[in-house]
Amino acid sequence: AAPCRTLVEQFYKGWEKTISNLAADGTFESRPGQAPKIVYNQQIEDYLQGFCASEYMKGYAGYVNDGCEKIMKKFKRGIVGKFLHGEERYGTEGVKSLRPERINDVCTTLAKACPALPPPAAAVVSIADKCGACKGVVTDALFIMRRDRLIHDNKPETLRKRKLEVFELLEPMCMDAFHRHTDFPAVYNSVCLEMWEEDEEGLIGALVLSGGGGWKTGDAHRAVCADAFSYCTAADFVKPGEL
């Protein structure tokens, strides 16, 4: 799942730059309320061919880049088709964006590389569901850490020495909630900011202690959302039939 999600997230960054260049040379036509009219040309082909080795994919674990190459080799035309023929909105910092839908389009429907987002265990069901939002934030944090080249396979004792790297890695996470969630992204963002402001050391510490190469998502949810913070209770982690 991580290679495909990362591919789409990073593809957006380079695609926006590519679109700007196409607009400058007249091969892009903006049409309000509709998908932009873009002619597939060599510039787009070059972007696709070199994407997995580009600056947009640096800093990730080897398995992420290997997965990127395999997915692009098989699905690059389908991926670019999602962007060529779908209405896109850029400059969406702080507001709900189309990126989560595009991740599902590419990674779930097209490549069948991962389940649809959000995962049921980390879905927010209402604007008051701070427990679900916390689980979603933790799931995002684990996703970010698992794919990073420097820390994805480190043991907790090693990670404790890399707290600064973990902090820098996770710092953009709260604003990125708008690009990763379709179900009440503002709630994820709000809970994430609360956690950072209340106790960033506690947040990072709990993630590190539940870390290592084999992060278990359920254990991390409990360690952060119930033990380190009070967004969830023990009852929120009881599986059906265990009561």
XYZ file of C-alpha atoms in Angstrom:
243
model
C 0.000 0.000 0.000
C 2.748 2.469 0.931
C 4.455 2.519 -2.499
C 1.226 3.306 -4.346
C -0.059 5.886 -1.856
C 3.330 7.580 -1.855
C 3.450 7.516 -5.646
C 0.103 9.327 -5.939
C 0.836 11.839 -3.165
C 4.167 12.769 -4.698
C 2.870 12.600 -8.255
C 0.623 15.531 -7.408
C 3.614 17.707 -6.563
C 5.360 17.118 -9.869
C 2.142 17.140 -11.856
C 1.272 20.628 -10.665
C 4.662 21.851 -11.874
C 4.211 20.019 -15.162
C 0.781 21.607 -15.658
C 2.284 25.042 -15.035
C 4.884 24.414 -17.739
C 2.204 23.191 -20.144
C 0.165 26.321 -19.482
C 3.218 28.452 -20.242
C 3.773 26.844 -23.646
C 0.095 26.833 -24.618
C -0.680 23.091 -24.432
C -2.940 23.467 -21.391
C -6.356 25.078 -21.538
C -8.149 25.920 -18.310
C -11.909 25.327 -18.479
C -13.815 26.477 -15.381
C -16.040 23.757 -13.972
C -14.563 21.121 -16.257
C -11.427 19.033 -16.516
C -8.589 21.051 -18.066
C -7.869 20.352 -21.709
C -4.355 18.935 -21.863
C -2.576 17.400 -24.816
C -0.467 14.338 -23.989
C 2.998 15.235 -25.210
C 6.682 14.465 -24.731
C 6.897 16.642 -21.650
C 4.315 14.470 -19.890
C 5.981 11.299 -21.148
C 9.355 12.446 -19.786
C 7.768 13.217 -16.424
C 6.261 9.724 -16.263
C 9.422 7.944 -17.400
C 11.653 9.572 -14.801
C 9.202 9.985 -11.945
C 10.262 7.122 -9.647
C 13.902 8.271 -9.732
C 13.030 11.956 -9.484
C 13.400 14.417 -6.613
C 9.775 13.746 -5.677
C 10.594 10.162 -4.652
C 13.817 10.771 -2.724
C 14.174 9.834 0.931
C 11.952 6.781 0.887
C 12.785 3.196 1.783
C 13.945 1.000 -1.078
C 10.730 -1.009 -1.188
C 8.761 2.198 -1.858
C 10.866 3.128 -4.883
C 10.841 -0.469 -6.163
C 7.062 -0.528 -5.847
C 6.820 2.800 -7.638
C 8.757 1.419 -10.609
C 6.554 -1.685 -10.848
C 3.304 0.297 -10.614
C 4.406 2.930 -13.126
C 5.621 0.308 -15.580
C 2.243 -1.387 -15.579
C -0.191 1.483 -15.005
C 1.462 4.769 -16.018
C -1.010 5.500 -18.839
C -3.950 4.754 -16.556
C -2.492 6.926 -13.815
C -1.907 9.918 -16.032
C -5.376 9.389 -17.491
C -6.860 9.973 -14.038
C -5.104 13.329 -13.960
C -5.687 14.293 -17.587
C -9.412 13.644 -17.505
C -10.334 14.473 -13.923
C -10.996 17.964 -12.624
C -8.156 18.901 -10.286
C -7.879 21.662 -7.756
C -4.485 23.031 -6.791
C -3.560 25.317 -3.940
C -5.889 23.399 -1.606
C -3.855 23.866 1.560
C -6.209 23.814 4.528
C -9.301 22.659 2.633
C -10.627 19.272 1.534
C -8.962 18.148 -1.684
C -9.474 15.445 -4.310
C -6.277 13.605 -3.426
C -7.822 10.878 -1.243
C -10.274 10.081 -4.039
C -7.419 9.976 -6.532
C -5.471 7.596 -4.252
C -8.490 5.287 -4.188
C -8.907 5.635 -7.977
C -5.298 4.647 -8.644
C -4.321 2.348 -5.777
C -7.597 0.549 -5.091
C -9.497 0.546 -8.389
C -6.723 0.651 -10.995
C -3.664 -1.030 -9.465
C -5.500 -2.993 -6.748
C -2.496 -2.346 -4.516
C -4.314 -1.381 -1.321
C -7.759 -1.286 0.310
C -9.951 1.775 0.046
C -9.344 4.689 2.399
C -10.125 5.335 5.158
C -9.491 1.987 6.887
C -12.541 1.084 9.026
C -10.504 1.109 12.247
C -9.486 4.731 11.676
C -12.597 6.255 10.132
C -14.302 9.324 11.590
C -18.076 8.943 11.811
C -18.999 12.457 12.991
C -17.458 15.837 13.809
C -17.429 14.758 17.478
C -15.505 11.535 16.841
C -12.125 12.499 18.259
C -11.228 8.888 19.008
C -11.589 7.956 15.350
C -9.656 11.055 14.355
C -6.811 10.181 16.721
C -6.619 6.678 15.277
C -6.493 8.230 11.822
C -3.659 10.545 12.837
C -1.705 7.606 14.260
C -2.342 5.579 11.105
C -0.990 8.477 9.041
C 2.065 8.766 11.306
C 2.846 5.056 10.968
C 2.427 5.259 7.197
C 4.918 8.148 7.070
C 7.421 6.411 9.346
C 7.201 3.012 7.684
C 8.117 4.422 4.290
C 11.014 6.654 5.396
C 14.474 5.557 4.325
C 16.165 6.332 7.651
C 13.711 5.000 10.204
C 11.385 2.477 8.577
C 13.212 -0.595 9.882
C 14.783 0.739 13.079
C 14.155 -0.733 16.497
C 12.543 1.407 19.249
C 15.868 1.946 21.018
C 17.353 3.305 17.792
C 14.270 5.395 17.089
C 14.553 7.049 20.502
C 17.886 8.449 19.358
C 16.211 9.732 16.187
C 13.403 11.704 17.803
C 14.449 14.863 15.989
C 14.205 13.091 12.634
C 10.805 11.706 13.620
C 9.634 15.182 14.646
C 10.744 16.739 11.354
C 9.194 13.889 9.397
C 5.805 14.192 11.079
C 5.611 17.969 11.392
C 3.600 18.507 8.137
C 1.203 15.693 9.030
C -1.615 17.829 10.465
C -2.047 20.002 7.376
C -1.707 16.936 5.164
C -4.902 15.559 6.737
C -6.831 17.551 4.132
C -5.045 15.577 1.408
C -5.415 12.157 3.056
C -8.984 12.055 4.338
C -12.411 12.534 2.814
C -14.384 11.839 5.997
C -14.265 15.057 8.052
C -10.635 16.033 7.299
C -10.957 19.137 9.493
C -11.568 16.858 12.499
C -8.343 14.938 11.823
C -6.517 18.228 11.437
C -7.945 19.643 14.678
C -7.126 16.568 16.763
C -3.657 16.345 15.231
C -2.920 19.982 16.105
C -4.257 19.469 19.636
C -1.914 16.518 20.135
C 1.100 18.460 18.873
C 0.286 21.488 21.015
C -0.608 19.532 24.138
C 2.332 17.145 24.215
C 4.439 16.653 21.101
C 7.031 14.770 23.160
C 4.343 12.401 24.395
C 3.032 11.855 20.892
C 6.434 11.135 19.381
C 7.474 9.089 22.399
C 4.406 6.851 22.177
C 4.921 6.360 18.449
C 8.582 5.522 18.950
C 7.866 3.059 21.752
C 5.357 1.231 19.572
C 7.717 1.481 16.611
C 10.370 -0.526 14.933
C 10.103 -2.411 11.691
C 6.935 -4.179 12.832
C 4.667 -1.372 13.935
C 1.309 -2.895 14.834
C -1.374 -0.357 14.064
C -3.804 -1.492 16.756
C -1.144 -1.348 19.462
C -0.080 2.125 18.348
C -3.706 3.334 18.351
C -4.046 2.254 21.976
C -0.624 3.562 23.054
C -1.270 7.036 21.653
C -5.030 7.560 21.747
C -5.840 5.901 25.083
C -2.590 5.754 27.064
C -0.743 8.937 26.055
C -3.881 10.992 25.338
C -7.514 10.596 26.355
C -9.321 10.594 23.040
C -10.229 6.910 23.378
C -11.030 4.537 26.235
C -10.261 0.847 26.665
C -13.772 0.068 25.429
C -12.908 1.559 22.043
C -10.432 -1.247 21.471
C -12.658 -4.164 22.485
C -13.472 -6.365 19.523
C -17.014 -7.661 18.984
C -17.632 -10.738 21.146
C -14.968 -9.811 23.710
C -17.322 -7.959 26.083
